[in-house]
Tab-separated table of C-alpha atoms in Angstrom:
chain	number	residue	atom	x	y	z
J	1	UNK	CA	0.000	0.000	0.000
J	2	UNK	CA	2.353	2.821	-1.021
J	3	UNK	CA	1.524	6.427	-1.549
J	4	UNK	CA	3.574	8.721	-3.754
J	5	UNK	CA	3.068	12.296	-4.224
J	6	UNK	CA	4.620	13.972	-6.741
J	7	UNK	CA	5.629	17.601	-7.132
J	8	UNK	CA	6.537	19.371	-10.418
J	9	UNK	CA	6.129	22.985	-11.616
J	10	UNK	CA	2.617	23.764	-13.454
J	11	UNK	CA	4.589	23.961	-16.903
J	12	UNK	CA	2.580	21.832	-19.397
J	13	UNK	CA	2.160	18.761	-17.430
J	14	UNK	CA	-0.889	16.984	-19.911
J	15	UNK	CA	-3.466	14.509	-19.194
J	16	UNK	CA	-0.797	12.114	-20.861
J	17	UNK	CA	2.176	12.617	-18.924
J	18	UNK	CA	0.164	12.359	-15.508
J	19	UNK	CA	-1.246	9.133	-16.735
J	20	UNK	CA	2.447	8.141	-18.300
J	21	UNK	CA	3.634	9.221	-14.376
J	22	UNK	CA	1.549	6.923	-12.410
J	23	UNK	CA	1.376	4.206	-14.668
J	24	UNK	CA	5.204	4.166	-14.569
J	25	UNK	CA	5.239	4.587	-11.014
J	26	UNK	CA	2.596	1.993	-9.890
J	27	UNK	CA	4.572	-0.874	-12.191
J	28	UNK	CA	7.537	0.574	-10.719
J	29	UNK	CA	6.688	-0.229	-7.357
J	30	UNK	CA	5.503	-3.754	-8.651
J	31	UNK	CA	8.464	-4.656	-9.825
J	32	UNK	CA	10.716	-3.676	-7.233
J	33	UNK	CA	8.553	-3.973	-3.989
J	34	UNK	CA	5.947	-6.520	-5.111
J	35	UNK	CA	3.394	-4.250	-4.306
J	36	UNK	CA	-0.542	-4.695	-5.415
J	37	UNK	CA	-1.152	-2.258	-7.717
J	38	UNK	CA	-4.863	-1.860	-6.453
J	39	UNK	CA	-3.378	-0.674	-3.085
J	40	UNK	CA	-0.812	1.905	-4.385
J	41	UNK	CA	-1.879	5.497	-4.509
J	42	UNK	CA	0.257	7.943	-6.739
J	43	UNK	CA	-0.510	12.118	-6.048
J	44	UNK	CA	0.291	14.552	-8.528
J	45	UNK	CA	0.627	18.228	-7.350
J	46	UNK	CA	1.568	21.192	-9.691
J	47	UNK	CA	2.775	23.997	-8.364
J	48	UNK	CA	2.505	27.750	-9.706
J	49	UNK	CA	6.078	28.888	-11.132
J	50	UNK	CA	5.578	31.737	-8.485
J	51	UNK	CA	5.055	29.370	-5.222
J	52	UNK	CA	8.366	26.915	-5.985
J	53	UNK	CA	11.986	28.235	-5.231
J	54	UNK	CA	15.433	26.818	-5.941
J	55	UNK	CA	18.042	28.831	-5.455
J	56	UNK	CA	16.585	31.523	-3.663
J	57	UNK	CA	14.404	32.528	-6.694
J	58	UNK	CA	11.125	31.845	-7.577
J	59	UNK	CA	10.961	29.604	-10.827
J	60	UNK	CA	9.405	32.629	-12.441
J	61	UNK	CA	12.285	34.592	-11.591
J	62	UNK	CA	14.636	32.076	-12.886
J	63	UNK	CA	12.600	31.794	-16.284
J	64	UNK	CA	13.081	35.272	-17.020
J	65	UNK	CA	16.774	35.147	-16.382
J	66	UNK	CA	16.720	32.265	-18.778
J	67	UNK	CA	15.414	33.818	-21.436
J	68	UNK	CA	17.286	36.605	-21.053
J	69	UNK	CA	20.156	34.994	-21.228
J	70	UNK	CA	19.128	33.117	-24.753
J	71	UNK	CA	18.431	36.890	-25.880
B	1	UNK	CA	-0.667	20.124	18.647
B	2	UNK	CA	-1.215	18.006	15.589
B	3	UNK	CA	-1.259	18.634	12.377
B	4	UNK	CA	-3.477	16.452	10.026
B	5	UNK	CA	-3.400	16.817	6.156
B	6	UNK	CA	-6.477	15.217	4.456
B	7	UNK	CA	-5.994	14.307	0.530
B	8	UNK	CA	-9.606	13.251	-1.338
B	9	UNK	CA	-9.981	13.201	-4.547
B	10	UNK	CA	-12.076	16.480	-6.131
B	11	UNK	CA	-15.517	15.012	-6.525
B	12	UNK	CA	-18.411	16.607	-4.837
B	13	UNK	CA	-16.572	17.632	-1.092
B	14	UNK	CA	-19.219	20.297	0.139
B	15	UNK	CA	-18.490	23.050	2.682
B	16	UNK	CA	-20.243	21.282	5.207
B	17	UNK	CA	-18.338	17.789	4.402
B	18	UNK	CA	-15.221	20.211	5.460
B	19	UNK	CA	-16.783	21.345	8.138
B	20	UNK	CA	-17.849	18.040	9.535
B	21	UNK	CA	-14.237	16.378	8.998
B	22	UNK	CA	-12.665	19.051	10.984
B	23	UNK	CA	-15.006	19.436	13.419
B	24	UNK	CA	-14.608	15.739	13.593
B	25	UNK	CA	-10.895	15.129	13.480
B	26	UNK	CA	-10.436	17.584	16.256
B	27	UNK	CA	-12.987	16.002	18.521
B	28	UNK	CA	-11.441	12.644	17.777
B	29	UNK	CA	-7.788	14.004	18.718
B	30	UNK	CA	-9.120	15.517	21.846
B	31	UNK	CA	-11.071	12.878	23.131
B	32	UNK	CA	-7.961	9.801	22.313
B	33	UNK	CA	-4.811	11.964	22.932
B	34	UNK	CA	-6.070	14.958	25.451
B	35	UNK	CA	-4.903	17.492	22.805
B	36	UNK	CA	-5.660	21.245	22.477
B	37	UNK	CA	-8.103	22.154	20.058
B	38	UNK	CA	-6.968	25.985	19.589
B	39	UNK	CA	-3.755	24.224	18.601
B	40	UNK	CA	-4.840	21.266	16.351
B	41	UNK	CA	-4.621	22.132	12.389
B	42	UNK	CA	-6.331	20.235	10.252
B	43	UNK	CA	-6.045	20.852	5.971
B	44	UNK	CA	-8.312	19.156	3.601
B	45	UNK	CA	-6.589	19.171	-0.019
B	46	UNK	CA	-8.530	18.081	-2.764
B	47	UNK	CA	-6.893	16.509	-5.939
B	48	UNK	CA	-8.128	16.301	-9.492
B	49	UNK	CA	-8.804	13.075	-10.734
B	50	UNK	CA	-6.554	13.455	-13.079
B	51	UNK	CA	-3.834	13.920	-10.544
B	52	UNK	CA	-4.503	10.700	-8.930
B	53	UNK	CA	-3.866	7.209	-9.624
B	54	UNK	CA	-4.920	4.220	-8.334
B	55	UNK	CA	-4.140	0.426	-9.442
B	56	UNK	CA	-1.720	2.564	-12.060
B	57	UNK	CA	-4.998	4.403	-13.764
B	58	UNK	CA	-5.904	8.103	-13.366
B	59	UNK	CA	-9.443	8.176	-11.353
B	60	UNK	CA	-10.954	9.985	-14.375
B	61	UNK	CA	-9.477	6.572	-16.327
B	62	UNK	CA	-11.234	4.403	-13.688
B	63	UNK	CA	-14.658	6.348	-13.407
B	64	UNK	CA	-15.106	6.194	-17.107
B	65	UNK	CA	-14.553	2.222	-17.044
B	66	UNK	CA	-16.848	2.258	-13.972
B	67	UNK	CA	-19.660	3.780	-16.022
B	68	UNK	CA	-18.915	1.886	-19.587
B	69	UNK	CA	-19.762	-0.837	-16.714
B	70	UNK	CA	-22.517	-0.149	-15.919
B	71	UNK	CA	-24.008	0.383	-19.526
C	1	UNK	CA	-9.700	6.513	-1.798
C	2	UNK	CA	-8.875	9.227	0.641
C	3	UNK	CA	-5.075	9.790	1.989
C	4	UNK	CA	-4.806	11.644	5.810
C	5	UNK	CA	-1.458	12.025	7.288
C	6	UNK	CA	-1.027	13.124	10.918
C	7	UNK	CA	1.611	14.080	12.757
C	8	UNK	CA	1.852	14.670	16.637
C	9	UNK	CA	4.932	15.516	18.797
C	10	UNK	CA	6.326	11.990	20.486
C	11	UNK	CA	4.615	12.143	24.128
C	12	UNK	CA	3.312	8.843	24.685
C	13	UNK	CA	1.173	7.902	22.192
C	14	UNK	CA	0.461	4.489	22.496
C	15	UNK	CA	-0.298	1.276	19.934
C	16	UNK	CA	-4.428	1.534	21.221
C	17	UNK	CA	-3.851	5.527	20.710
C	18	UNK	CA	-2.887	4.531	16.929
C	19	UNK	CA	-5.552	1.789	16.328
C	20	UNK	CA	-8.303	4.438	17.926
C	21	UNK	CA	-7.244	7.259	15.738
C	22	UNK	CA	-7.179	4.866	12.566
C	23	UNK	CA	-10.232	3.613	12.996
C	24	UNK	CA	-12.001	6.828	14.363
C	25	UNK	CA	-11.114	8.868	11.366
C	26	UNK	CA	-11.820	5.931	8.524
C	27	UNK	CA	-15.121	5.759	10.022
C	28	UNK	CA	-15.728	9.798	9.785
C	29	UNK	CA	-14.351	9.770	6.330
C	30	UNK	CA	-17.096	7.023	5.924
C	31	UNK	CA	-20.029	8.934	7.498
C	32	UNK	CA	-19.676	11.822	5.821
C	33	UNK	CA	-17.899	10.892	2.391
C	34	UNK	CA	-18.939	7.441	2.156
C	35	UNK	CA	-15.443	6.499	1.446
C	36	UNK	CA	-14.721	2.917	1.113
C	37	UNK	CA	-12.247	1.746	4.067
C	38	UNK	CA	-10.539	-0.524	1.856
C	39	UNK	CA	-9.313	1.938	-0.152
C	40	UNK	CA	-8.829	5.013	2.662
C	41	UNK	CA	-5.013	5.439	4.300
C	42	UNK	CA	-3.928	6.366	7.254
C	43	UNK	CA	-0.569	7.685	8.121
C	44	UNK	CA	0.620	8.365	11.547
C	45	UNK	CA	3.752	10.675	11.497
C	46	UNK	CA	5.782	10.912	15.172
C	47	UNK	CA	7.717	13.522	15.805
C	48	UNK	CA	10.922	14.363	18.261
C	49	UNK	CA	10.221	17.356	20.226
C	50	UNK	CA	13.756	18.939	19.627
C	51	UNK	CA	12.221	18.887	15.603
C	52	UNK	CA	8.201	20.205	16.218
C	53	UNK	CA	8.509	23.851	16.660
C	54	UNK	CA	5.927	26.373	17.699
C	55	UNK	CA	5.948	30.281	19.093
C	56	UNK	CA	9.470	29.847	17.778
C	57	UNK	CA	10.617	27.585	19.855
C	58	UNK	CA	11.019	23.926	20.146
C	59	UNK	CA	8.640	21.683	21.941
C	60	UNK	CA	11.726	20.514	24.274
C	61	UNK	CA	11.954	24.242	25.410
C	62	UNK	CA	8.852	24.726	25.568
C	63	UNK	CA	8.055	21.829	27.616
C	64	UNK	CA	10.928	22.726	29.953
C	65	UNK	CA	9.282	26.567	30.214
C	66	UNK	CA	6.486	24.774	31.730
C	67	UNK	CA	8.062	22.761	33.784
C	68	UNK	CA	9.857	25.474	35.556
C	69	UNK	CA	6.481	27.676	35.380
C	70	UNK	CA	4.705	25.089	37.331
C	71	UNK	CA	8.009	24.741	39.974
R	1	UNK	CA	19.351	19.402	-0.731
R	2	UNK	CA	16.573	20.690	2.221
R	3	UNK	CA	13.282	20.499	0.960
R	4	UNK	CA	10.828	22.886	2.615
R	5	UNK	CA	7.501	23.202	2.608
R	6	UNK	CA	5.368	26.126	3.657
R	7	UNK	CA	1.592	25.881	3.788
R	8	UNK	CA	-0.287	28.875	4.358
R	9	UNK	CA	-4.311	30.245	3.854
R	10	UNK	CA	-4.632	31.566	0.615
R	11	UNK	CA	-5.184	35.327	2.146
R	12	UNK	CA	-3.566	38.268	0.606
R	13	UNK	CA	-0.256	36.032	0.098
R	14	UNK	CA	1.739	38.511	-2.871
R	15	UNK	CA	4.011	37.986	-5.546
R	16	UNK	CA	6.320	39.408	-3.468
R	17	UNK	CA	5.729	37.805	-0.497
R	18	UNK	CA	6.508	34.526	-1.630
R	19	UNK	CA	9.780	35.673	-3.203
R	20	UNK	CA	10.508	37.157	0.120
R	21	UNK	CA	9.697	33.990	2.156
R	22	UNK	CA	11.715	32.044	-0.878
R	23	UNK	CA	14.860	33.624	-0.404
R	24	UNK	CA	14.499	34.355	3.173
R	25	UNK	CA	14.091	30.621	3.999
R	26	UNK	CA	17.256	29.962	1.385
R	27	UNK	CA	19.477	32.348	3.492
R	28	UNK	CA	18.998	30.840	7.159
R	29	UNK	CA	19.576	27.249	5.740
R	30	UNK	CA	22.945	28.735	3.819
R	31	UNK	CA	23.641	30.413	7.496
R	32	UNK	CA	22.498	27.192	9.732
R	33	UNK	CA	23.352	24.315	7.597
R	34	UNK	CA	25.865	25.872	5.220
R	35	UNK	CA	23.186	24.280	2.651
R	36	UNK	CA	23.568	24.800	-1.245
R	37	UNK	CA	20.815	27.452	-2.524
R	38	UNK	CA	20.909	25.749	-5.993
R	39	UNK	CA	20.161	22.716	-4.365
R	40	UNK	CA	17.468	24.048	-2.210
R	41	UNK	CA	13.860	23.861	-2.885
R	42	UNK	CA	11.099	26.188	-1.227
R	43	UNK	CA	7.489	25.262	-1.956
R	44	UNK	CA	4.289	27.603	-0.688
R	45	UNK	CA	1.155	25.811	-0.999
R	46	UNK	CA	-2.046	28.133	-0.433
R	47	UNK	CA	-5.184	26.793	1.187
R	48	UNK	CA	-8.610	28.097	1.035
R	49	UNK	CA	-9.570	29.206	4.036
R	50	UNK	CA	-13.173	26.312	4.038
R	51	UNK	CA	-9.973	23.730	3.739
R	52	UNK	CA	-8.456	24.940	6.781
R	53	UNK	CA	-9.544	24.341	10.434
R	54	UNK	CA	-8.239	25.088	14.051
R	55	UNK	CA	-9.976	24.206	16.892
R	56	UNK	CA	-12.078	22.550	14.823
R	57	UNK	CA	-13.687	25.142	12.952
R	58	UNK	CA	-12.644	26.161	9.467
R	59	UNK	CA	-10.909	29.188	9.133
R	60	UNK	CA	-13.639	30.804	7.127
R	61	UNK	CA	-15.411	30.407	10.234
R	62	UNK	CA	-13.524	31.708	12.431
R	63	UNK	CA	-12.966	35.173	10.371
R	64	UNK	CA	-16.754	35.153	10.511
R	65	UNK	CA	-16.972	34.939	14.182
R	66	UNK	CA	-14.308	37.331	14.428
R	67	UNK	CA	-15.759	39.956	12.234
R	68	UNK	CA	-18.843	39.627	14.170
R	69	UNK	CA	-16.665	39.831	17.591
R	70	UNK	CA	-16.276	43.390	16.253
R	71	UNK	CA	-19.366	44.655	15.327
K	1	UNK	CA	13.387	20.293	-10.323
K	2	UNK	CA	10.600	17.376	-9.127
K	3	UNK	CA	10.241	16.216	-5.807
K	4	UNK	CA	8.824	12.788	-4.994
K	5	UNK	CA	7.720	11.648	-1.607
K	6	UNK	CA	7.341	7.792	-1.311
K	7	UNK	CA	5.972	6.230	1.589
K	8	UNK	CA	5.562	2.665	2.056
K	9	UNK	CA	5.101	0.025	5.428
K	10	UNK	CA	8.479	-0.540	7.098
K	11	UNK	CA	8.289	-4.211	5.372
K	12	UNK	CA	11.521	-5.197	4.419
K	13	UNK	CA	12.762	-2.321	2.163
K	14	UNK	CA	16.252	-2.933	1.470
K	15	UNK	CA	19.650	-0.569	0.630
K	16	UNK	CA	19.193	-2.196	-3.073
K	17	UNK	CA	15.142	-1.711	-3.345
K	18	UNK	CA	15.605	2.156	-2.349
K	19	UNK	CA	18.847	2.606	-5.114
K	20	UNK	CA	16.538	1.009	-7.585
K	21	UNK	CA	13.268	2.809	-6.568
K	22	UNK	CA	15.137	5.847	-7.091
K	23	UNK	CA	16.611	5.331	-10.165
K	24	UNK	CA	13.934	4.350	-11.642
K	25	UNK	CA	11.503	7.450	-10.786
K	26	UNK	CA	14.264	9.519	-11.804
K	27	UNK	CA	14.192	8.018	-15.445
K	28	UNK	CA	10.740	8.038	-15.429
K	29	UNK	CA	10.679	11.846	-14.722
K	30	UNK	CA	13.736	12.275	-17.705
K	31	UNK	CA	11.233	10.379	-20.330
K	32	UNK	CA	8.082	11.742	-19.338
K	33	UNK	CA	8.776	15.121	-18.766
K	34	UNK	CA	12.571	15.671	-19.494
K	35	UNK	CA	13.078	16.801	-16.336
K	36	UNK	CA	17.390	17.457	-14.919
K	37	UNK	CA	18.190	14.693	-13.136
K	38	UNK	CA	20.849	16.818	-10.977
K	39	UNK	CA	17.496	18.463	-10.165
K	40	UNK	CA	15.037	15.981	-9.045
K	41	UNK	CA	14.688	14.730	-5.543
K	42	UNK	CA	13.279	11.555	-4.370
K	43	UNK	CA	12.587	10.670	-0.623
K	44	UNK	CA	11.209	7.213	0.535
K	45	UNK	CA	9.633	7.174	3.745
K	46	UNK	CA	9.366	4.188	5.844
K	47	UNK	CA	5.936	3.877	8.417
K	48	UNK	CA	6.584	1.702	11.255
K	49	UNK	CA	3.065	-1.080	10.596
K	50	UNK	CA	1.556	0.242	13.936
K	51	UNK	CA	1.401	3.635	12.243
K	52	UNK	CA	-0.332	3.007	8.921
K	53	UNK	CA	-3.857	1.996	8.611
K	54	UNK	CA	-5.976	0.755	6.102
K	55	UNK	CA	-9.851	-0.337	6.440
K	56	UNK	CA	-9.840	1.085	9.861
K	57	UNK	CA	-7.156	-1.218	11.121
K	58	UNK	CA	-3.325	-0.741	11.673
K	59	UNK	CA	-0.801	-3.066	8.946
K	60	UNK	CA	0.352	-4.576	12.014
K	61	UNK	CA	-3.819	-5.961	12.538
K	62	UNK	CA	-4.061	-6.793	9.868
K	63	UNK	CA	-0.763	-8.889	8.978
K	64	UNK	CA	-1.776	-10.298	12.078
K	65	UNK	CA	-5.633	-11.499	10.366
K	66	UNK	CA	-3.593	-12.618	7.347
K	67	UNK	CA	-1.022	-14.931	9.382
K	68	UNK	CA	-4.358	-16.280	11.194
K	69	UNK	CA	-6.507	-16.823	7.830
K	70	UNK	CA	-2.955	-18.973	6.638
K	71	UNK	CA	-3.667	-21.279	9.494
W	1	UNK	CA	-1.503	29.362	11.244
W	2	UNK	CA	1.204	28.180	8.660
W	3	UNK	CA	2.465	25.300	8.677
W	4	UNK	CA	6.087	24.632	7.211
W	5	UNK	CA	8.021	21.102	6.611
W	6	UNK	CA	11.556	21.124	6.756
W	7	UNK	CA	12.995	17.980	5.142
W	8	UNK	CA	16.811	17.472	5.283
W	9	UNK	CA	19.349	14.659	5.162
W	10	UNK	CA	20.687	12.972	8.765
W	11	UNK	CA	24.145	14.731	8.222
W	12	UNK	CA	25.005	16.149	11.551
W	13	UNK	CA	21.512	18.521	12.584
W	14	UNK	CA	22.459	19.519	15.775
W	15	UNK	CA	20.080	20.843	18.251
W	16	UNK	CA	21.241	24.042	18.158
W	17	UNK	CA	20.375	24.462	14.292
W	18	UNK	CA	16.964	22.573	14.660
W	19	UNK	CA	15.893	25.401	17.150
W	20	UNK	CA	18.356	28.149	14.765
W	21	UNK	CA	15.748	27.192	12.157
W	22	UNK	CA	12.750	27.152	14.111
W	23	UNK	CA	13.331	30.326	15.658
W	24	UNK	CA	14.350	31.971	12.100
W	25	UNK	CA	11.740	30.802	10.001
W	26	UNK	CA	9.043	32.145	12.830
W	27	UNK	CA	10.897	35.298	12.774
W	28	UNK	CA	10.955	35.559	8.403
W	29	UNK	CA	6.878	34.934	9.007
W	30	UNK	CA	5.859	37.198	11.338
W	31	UNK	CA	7.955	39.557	9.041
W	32	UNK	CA	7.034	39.059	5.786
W	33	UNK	CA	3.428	38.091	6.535
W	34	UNK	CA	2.358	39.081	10.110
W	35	UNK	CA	1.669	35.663	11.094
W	36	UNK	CA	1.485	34.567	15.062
W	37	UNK	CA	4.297	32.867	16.483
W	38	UNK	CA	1.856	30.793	19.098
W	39	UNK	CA	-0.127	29.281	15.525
W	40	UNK	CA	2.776	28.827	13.375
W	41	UNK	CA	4.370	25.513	13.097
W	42	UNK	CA	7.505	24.655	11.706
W	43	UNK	CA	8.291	20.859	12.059
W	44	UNK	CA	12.265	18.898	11.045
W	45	UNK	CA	12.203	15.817	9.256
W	46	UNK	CA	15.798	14.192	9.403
W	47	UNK	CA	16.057	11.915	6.243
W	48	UNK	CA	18.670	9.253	6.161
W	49	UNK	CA	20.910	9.205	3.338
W	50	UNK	CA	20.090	5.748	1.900
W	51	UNK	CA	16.349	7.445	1.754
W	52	UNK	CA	16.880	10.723	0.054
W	53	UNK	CA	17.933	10.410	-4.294
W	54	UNK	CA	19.203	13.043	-6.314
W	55	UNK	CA	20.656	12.410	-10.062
W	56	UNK	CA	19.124	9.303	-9.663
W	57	UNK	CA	21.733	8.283	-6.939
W	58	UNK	CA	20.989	7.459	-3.304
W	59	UNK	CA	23.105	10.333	-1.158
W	60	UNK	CA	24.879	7.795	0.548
W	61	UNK	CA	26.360	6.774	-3.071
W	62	UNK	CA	26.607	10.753	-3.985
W	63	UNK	CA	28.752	10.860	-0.632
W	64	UNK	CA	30.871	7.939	-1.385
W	65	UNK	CA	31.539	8.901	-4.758
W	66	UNK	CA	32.933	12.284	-3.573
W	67	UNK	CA	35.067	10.857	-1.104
W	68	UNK	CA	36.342	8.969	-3.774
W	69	UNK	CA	36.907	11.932	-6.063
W	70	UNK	CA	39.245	13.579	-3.462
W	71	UNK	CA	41.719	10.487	-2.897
C-alpha cells in the first residue's frame, strides 16, 4: 500500500504525462517492492512557477533570467 | 498540537463535508490523545482526478470504465 | 480513496492511541464521504520534540518553560 | 538538498511575499546548515480558508466569528 | 526540479530496493517530462506497521488477520 | 496558522540548528506576513541518506563517490 506524491512545476504537465507518471510509477513499485497495484496510490501536485523556489528565486524569476540569457 | 493533512480526490466535497471532517478530526484528537483544540490544524486538499492514480490508472481513467460498466 | 497524514509531537502515544485514531477517522471519512475503508489510508507521522517547533521555539523548550512555570 | 515546505491560507499572500519567504528561507539554511541554494527547494502551498480548520472550525469560520466579535 | 515523496510500510525495504526505486523514478521523470536529473529529488519514507492503517485497522492488525486466515 | 516542513538529510543537525531554524523561520513569518508565532508551526524531518535520491543516486552513493573523487 504505497503512496507517492509527486511535485513538479505547473509547466505543461498533460493529461498524458500524468497518466504516463503513475502508470510508470505503480509498475515501478511492482516490480521492485511486489506491491498490489490496487493498493498503491500515486498524487500529482503542480505547483505555480511563483510558489516553488530553488536557489533563492522563484521559478518565475529564474525563467526570465533564462530567457534573457538566450536573448 | 497536531497537524493532520487530508488528501480526497475532487468530486463533490461540500463546505459542510469540510466542516464536519474538521469538526470531527479535532474532537477525535481531543477525546484519544487529550490534545488542544486551539492548537490542532487540520487541511483538507482536494486533488483532481486526473492527478490521482490508483491500481496505475488516473481516477478519471477508472470512473469512465466504472460507467462503460454499468451500460 | 482518501489519503490523511497526521503528525503529533512523540509524548506517549500508544499502539491503542494509533488503532483508535485509525479507525475513528476511517469511520468519519465514511459517514460523511462514504469512502470505502478498503481503499482510505492512514498515516501516523511521530515527531521528536527537539524537531516540532511552535511560538518559535522547540517543543523541548517549551516543555521545559512549563516545567519550571509550574516549579 | 533541504526540501521545505510552507503551507499557508490563501489570504492576501503577494508575488512578493513569496519571493521574500523564498529567499528568506534559502538564506537561514545557507547560514544554519551551510546548505547549497541551488540545491534548495522552497514550496508555498495556499489553502482556502473552508480547507483549513483550528480548533475545529474552518478558518472561514472563524474570520466570521471574528468579524462579528467586532461589530 | 521534481520532488517525490514515497511512503511505504516498514516491510523489508532494502539498501538495493531504495537505489533502484530511485533510479527508476528519476528516469521516469527524464522520459516523461525531461526533467534534470541533478534536479530531481526523491525521498522514501518508511511507516513503522503500527502507524499506517488501512480499512480502519493498523498493517500490524491486519498482517496479524492474514497470518491467522494462513492457518 | 502556517504550517512549514523542513525535510533534510541525517548529516550532523544539531540541536542548536533545529531550534536556529525554528526560531528563524518564525521570525521571516511574522515579518514578511504578520503571522502569530503561538499558531505557526515549523516541524524537522531528518532523512537518512540511503532514503533521500538526487541524479538518480541514493546520497549515501553521492557521498561515497565524492570521497572517492578527493583520494
Amino acid at each position: 500500500m504505497p503512496y507517492v506524491h509527486l511535485r513538479v512545476t505547473r509547466e505543461g504537465v498533460t493529461r498524458e504525462h500524468k497518466q504516463a507518471l503513475i502508470a510508470g510509477i505503480t509498475d515501478l513499485l511492482v516490480r521492485v517492492l511486489d506491491k498490489k497495484p490496487s493498493q498503491t496510490f500515486v498524487v500529482i501536485e503542480e505547483v505555480d512557477t511563483d510558489n516553488w523556489g530553488v536557489a533563492g528565486l522563484t521559478v518565475t524569476q529564474l525563467r526570465t533570467l533564462e530567457r534573457r540569457g538566450l536573448e
